[in-house]
CSV table of C-alpha atoms (C1' of nucleotides) in Angstrom, one decimal:
chain,number,residue,atom,x,y,z
A,15,UNK,CA,35.3,-172.7,152.7
A,16,UNK,CA,38.5,-173.4,155.3
A,17,UNK,CA,40.6,-173.4,152.5
A,18,UNK,CA,39.4,-169.7,152.0
A,19,UNK,CA,40.5,-168.5,154.7
A,20,UNK,CA,43.3,-165.3,155.6
A,21,UNK,CA,43.9,-163.3,152.5
A,22,UNK,CA,47.2,-162.0,151.9
A,23,UNK,CA,45.6,-159.0,150.2
A,24,UNK,CA,46.2,-157.4,154.0
A,25,UNK,CA,46.6,-154.1,153.4
A,26,UNK,CA,49.6,-152.8,156.1
A,27,UNK,CA,49.7,-148.9,156.0
A,28,UNK,CA,53.8,-148.0,155.6
A,29,UNK,CA,56.2,-145.2,153.9
A,30,UNK,CA,55.9,-146.8,150.6
A,31,UNK,CA,52.3,-146.7,150.3
A,32,UNK,CA,52.5,-142.6,150.3
A,33,UNK,CA,55.0,-142.4,147.4
A,34,UNK,CA,52.2,-140.9,145.2
A,35,UNK,CA,52.6,-144.3,143.1
A,36,UNK,CA,48.9,-143.7,141.9
A,37,UNK,CA,47.8,-142.1,138.0
A,38,UNK,CA,45.0,-139.9,139.9
A,39,UNK,CA,48.4,-137.8,141.2
A,40,UNK,CA,46.5,-134.4,141.8
A,41,UNK,CA,47.9,-131.0,139.7
A,42,UNK,CA,49.9,-128.3,141.7
A,43,UNK,CA,47.4,-125.1,142.7
A,44,UNK,CA,48.3,-122.9,140.5
A,45,UNK,CA,47.7,-125.4,136.8
A,46,UNK,CA,44.1,-125.3,138.2
A,47,UNK,CA,43.1,-123.3,134.8
A,48,UNK,CA,44.9,-126.4,132.3
A,49,UNK,CA,42.5,-129.0,134.3
A,50,UNK,CA,39.3,-126.6,133.9
A,51,UNK,CA,40.1,-125.7,130.2
A,52,UNK,CA,39.4,-130.3,129.7
A,53,UNK,CA,37.1,-130.6,132.4
A,54,UNK,CA,33.3,-130.4,129.6
A,55,UNK,CA,31.5,-129.3,132.7
A,56,UNK,CA,32.5,-126.2,133.9
A,57,UNK,CA,32.4,-124.6,130.0
A,58,UNK,CA,30.3,-121.8,129.9
A,59,UNK,CA,31.2,-121.5,126.0
A,60,UNK,CA,34.3,-123.7,123.7
A,61,UNK,CA,34.9,-122.4,120.0
A,62,UNK,CA,38.5,-123.8,118.0
A,63,UNK,CA,40.6,-120.7,119.5
A,64,UNK,CA,39.4,-120.1,123.7
A,65,UNK,CA,37.3,-121.1,125.9
A,66,UNK,CA,35.5,-119.7,128.3
A,67,UNK,CA,34.6,-121.0,132.4
A,68,UNK,CA,32.7,-119.2,135.8
A,69,UNK,CA,35.6,-117.6,137.9
A,70,UNK,CA,36.1,-120.7,140.7
A,71,UNK,CA,36.1,-117.9,143.4
A,72,UNK,CA,33.9,-115.1,141.7
A,73,UNK,CA,35.2,-111.5,143.0
A,74,UNK,CA,31.5,-109.8,141.9
A,75,UNK,CA,27.7,-111.3,140.6
A,76,UNK,CA,29.4,-112.5,136.9
A,77,UNK,CA,33.0,-113.5,137.1
A,78,UNK,CA,34.4,-115.7,134.1
A,79,UNK,CA,37.8,-116.5,132.5
A,80,UNK,CA,38.3,-116.4,128.6
A,81,UNK,CA,41.8,-118.9,128.2
A,82,UNK,CA,43.2,-120.0,124.7
A,83,UNK,CA,42.9,-123.5,123.6
A,84,UNK,CA,46.4,-123.4,123.0
A,85,UNK,CA,48.5,-123.5,126.1
A,86,UNK,CA,50.6,-119.7,126.1
A,87,UNK,CA,51.8,-119.6,130.0
A,88,UNK,CA,50.9,-115.9,130.7
A,89,UNK,CA,52.0,-112.1,128.5
A,90,UNK,CA,55.6,-112.7,128.8
A,91,UNK,CA,55.1,-116.0,126.3
A,92,UNK,CA,52.7,-113.9,123.7
A,93,UNK,CA,53.9,-111.7,120.9
A,94,UNK,CA,51.9,-109.8,118.1
A,95,UNK,CA,51.2,-113.1,115.9
A,96,UNK,CA,49.3,-113.6,119.1
A,97,UNK,CA,47.2,-110.8,118.5
A,98,UNK,CA,44.3,-112.4,116.5
A,99,UNK,CA,43.7,-114.3,119.1
A,100,UNK,CA,43.8,-112.0,121.2
A,101,UNK,CA,41.2,-110.3,119.6
A,102,UNK,CA,39.5,-112.9,119.3
A,103,UNK,CA,39.3,-113.8,123.2
A,104,UNK,CA,37.9,-110.3,123.9
A,105,UNK,CA,34.8,-110.6,121.1
A,106,UNK,CA,34.4,-113.8,122.9
A,107,UNK,CA,34.3,-112.9,126.5
A,108,UNK,CA,31.8,-109.5,125.3
A,109,UNK,CA,29.3,-112.0,124.1
A,110,UNK,CA,29.1,-114.5,126.2
A,111,UNK,CA,29.1,-111.4,130.1
A,112,UNK,CA,26.0,-109.6,127.7
A,113,UNK,CA,24.2,-112.9,126.9
A,114,UNK,CA,25.1,-114.1,131.1
A,115,UNK,CA,23.5,-110.3,131.6
A,116,UNK,CA,21.1,-109.9,129.9
A,117,UNK,CA,19.3,-114.2,131.0
A,118,UNK,CA,19.7,-113.3,134.7
A,119,UNK,CA,18.5,-109.7,134.6
A,120,UNK,CA,21.4,-107.8,135.3
A,121,UNK,CA,21.3,-104.3,135.9
A,122,UNK,CA,23.6,-100.9,136.7
A,123,UNK,CA,27.2,-102.1,138.0
A,124,UNK,CA,25.9,-106.1,137.5
A,125,UNK,CA,25.7,-105.3,134.0
A,126,UNK,CA,29.2,-103.5,133.4
A,127,UNK,CA,32.4,-105.3,132.5
A,128,UNK,CA,35.5,-104.8,132.7
A,129,UNK,CA,37.9,-107.5,130.3
A,130,UNK,CA,41.6,-107.7,131.0
A,131,UNK,CA,44.7,-109.7,132.1
A,132,UNK,CA,46.6,-109.2,136.2
A,133,UNK,CA,50.0,-107.7,135.6
A,134,UNK,CA,50.9,-110.8,137.9
A,135,UNK,CA,49.0,-113.7,137.7
A,136,UNK,CA,49.2,-116.3,139.7
A,137,UNK,CA,47.7,-119.3,137.6
A,138,UNK,CA,49.9,-120.9,134.8
A,139,UNK,CA,47.4,-120.3,131.9
A,140,UNK,CA,47.2,-117.2,130.2
A,141,UNK,CA,43.5,-116.3,131.1
A,142,UNK,CA,41.2,-112.6,130.4
A,143,UNK,CA,39.1,-112.1,133.6
A,144,UNK,CA,35.7,-110.5,132.2
A,145,UNK,CA,34.4,-108.9,136.1
A,146,UNK,CA,30.7,-107.4,136.7
A,147,UNK,CA,31.1,-104.0,137.9
A,148,UNK,CA,29.4,-104.8,141.6
A,149,UNK,CA,32.0,-106.8,143.2
A,150,UNK,CA,29.4,-108.1,145.2
A,151,UNK,CA,30.7,-111.8,146.2
A,152,UNK,CA,31.8,-112.9,149.4
A,153,UNK,CA,34.7,-114.3,147.6
A,154,UNK,CA,36.2,-110.7,147.4
A,155,UNK,CA,38.6,-111.4,150.7
A,156,UNK,CA,41.5,-109.5,150.3
A,157,UNK,CA,43.3,-105.8,149.8
A,158,UNK,CA,44.9,-107.9,147.0
A,159,UNK,CA,42.0,-108.9,145.5
A,160,UNK,CA,40.3,-105.9,145.1
A,161,UNK,CA,43.7,-103.6,143.7
A,162,UNK,CA,44.1,-106.4,141.8
A,163,UNK,CA,40.7,-105.4,139.9
A,164,UNK,CA,40.6,-101.8,140.5
A,165,UNK,CA,44.2,-100.3,139.4
A,166,UNK,CA,46.4,-100.3,137.6
A,167,UNK,CA,47.7,-103.6,138.1
A,168,UNK,CA,44.7,-104.9,135.9
A,169,UNK,CA,45.4,-104.9,132.3
A,170,UNK,CA,43.1,-103.7,130.1
A,171,UNK,CA,42.9,-106.0,126.9
A,172,UNK,CA,41.7,-103.3,124.5
A,173,UNK,CA,45.9,-102.0,126.1
A,174,UNK,CA,46.9,-105.6,125.9
A,175,UNK,CA,45.7,-105.8,122.2
A,176,UNK,CA,47.2,-102.0,121.4
A,177,UNK,CA,50.2,-102.6,123.2
A,178,UNK,CA,51.2,-105.6,121.3
A,179,UNK,CA,50.4,-104.8,118.0
A,180,UNK,CA,52.9,-101.1,118.7
A,181,UNK,CA,56.3,-102.8,120.8
A,182,UNK,CA,55.1,-106.7,119.7
A,183,UNK,CA,55.6,-107.6,123.5
A,184,UNK,CA,54.3,-107.0,126.8
A,185,UNK,CA,56.4,-105.4,129.1
A,186,UNK,CA,55.4,-105.4,133.0
A,187,UNK,CA,57.6,-103.4,135.8
A,188,UNK,CA,56.9,-105.9,138.3
A,189,UNK,CA,58.4,-103.5,141.2
A,190,UNK,CA,55.7,-101.7,140.7
A,191,UNK,CA,52.6,-103.9,139.9
A,192,UNK,CA,53.5,-105.1,143.4
A,193,UNK,CA,53.3,-101.8,145.3
A,194,UNK,CA,49.8,-101.1,143.5
A,195,UNK,CA,48.5,-104.4,145.6
A,196,UNK,CA,49.7,-102.3,148.7
A,197,UNK,CA,47.2,-99.3,148.0
A,198,UNK,CA,44.6,-97.6,150.2
A,199,UNK,CA,41.3,-99.3,149.1
A,200,UNK,CA,39.1,-96.7,147.6
A,201,UNK,CA,35.8,-97.1,146.2
A,202,UNK,CA,36.1,-97.8,141.9
A,203,UNK,CA,33.2,-95.3,142.1
A,204,UNK,CA,34.0,-92.8,144.1
A,205,UNK,CA,36.6,-91.1,146.0
A,206,UNK,CA,35.5,-92.7,149.4
A,207,UNK,CA,38.4,-94.8,151.2
A,208,UNK,CA,38.5,-97.2,153.9
A,209,UNK,CA,40.6,-98.6,156.2
A,210,UNK,CA,39.3,-102.0,156.2
A,211,UNK,CA,38.1,-104.9,153.7
A,212,UNK,CA,34.5,-104.8,155.4
A,213,UNK,CA,33.9,-101.2,155.7
A,214,UNK,CA,35.1,-101.4,152.0
A,215,UNK,CA,32.2,-103.9,151.3
A,216,UNK,CA,29.6,-102.3,152.6
A,217,UNK,CA,29.8,-99.0,151.5
A,218,UNK,CA,29.8,-101.4,147.8
A,219,UNK,CA,26.3,-101.8,148.8
A,220,UNK,CA,25.4,-98.0,148.9
A,221,UNK,CA,26.4,-98.0,144.7
A,222,UNK,CA,23.7,-100.8,144.2
A,223,UNK,CA,20.9,-98.7,142.7
B,2,DG,C1',45.5,-119.3,143.4
B,3,DT,C1',42.9,-120.5,148.6
B,4,DT,C1',43.0,-122.0,153.7
B,5,DC,C1',44.4,-121.2,158.2
B,6,DT,C1',45.4,-118.6,161.5
B,7,DA,C1',48.9,-115.9,164.5
B,8,DG,C1',49.0,-111.3,166.5
B,9,DA,C1',48.5,-106.9,165.5
B,10,DA,C1',44.6,-103.5,165.5
B,11,DC,C1',40.8,-101.3,167.6
C,20,DG,C1',37.3,-108.5,174.7
C,21,DT,C1',36.5,-109.0,169.2
C,22,DT,C1',37.8,-107.8,164.4
C,23,DC,C1',40.8,-108.1,160.3
C,24,DT,C1',44.8,-108.6,157.7
C,25,DA,C1',49.0,-110.6,156.2
C,26,DG,C1',52.0,-114.5,155.4
C,27,DA,C1',53.2,-119.8,156.3
C,28,DA,C1',51.9,-124.0,153.2
C,29,DC,C1',58.0,-129.5,153.3
DNA sequence: GTTCTAGAAC
DNA sequence: GTTCTAGAAC
């Protein structure tokens, strides 16, 4: 039919269309964990208090994140009323990690874990790292990555809980922690130090048994 | 947090 | 010449 021609819906690209009016607006990168919390497809475990996912950019063979379901931005927001929650997150982290390690037949450092928090996190939702101690992963790329997991920038979950019970809050020396990220690259299992990340990563292979 | 890449380091 | 790191990202 000739009358149906030339629909008036032809789209013209213009500045107004670039205004982000659609509802599928992407979150800022720092909200990635809040998004993950609501994404059932990435859940390894969830209960009334917390959720466990795999880190999207794992820095070791097994690298999990345990997050509270309640929105707590970071350790600065945590007080002694949160002690039971943090204890629960640690218990859950251990259980899930050991279950995965058994399932994957992990041995040696691949089955040894540390549980803790970064002193200065980048993502805006409290998250406890569960990380196997092999540190063999393509996503481990920078000095900051390395030092954030192998220096005292990594706050052991049990120390955080003790600190909370003793002092009712977590205090972080930000300047001191930032400096730790610039430390020389030292192996976490022996005294050797390395000039570059590739040399360190090559060395990490020698600790596999 | 990651990606990208300029230029430092070798 | 290549490898590697460090800082911007509007």
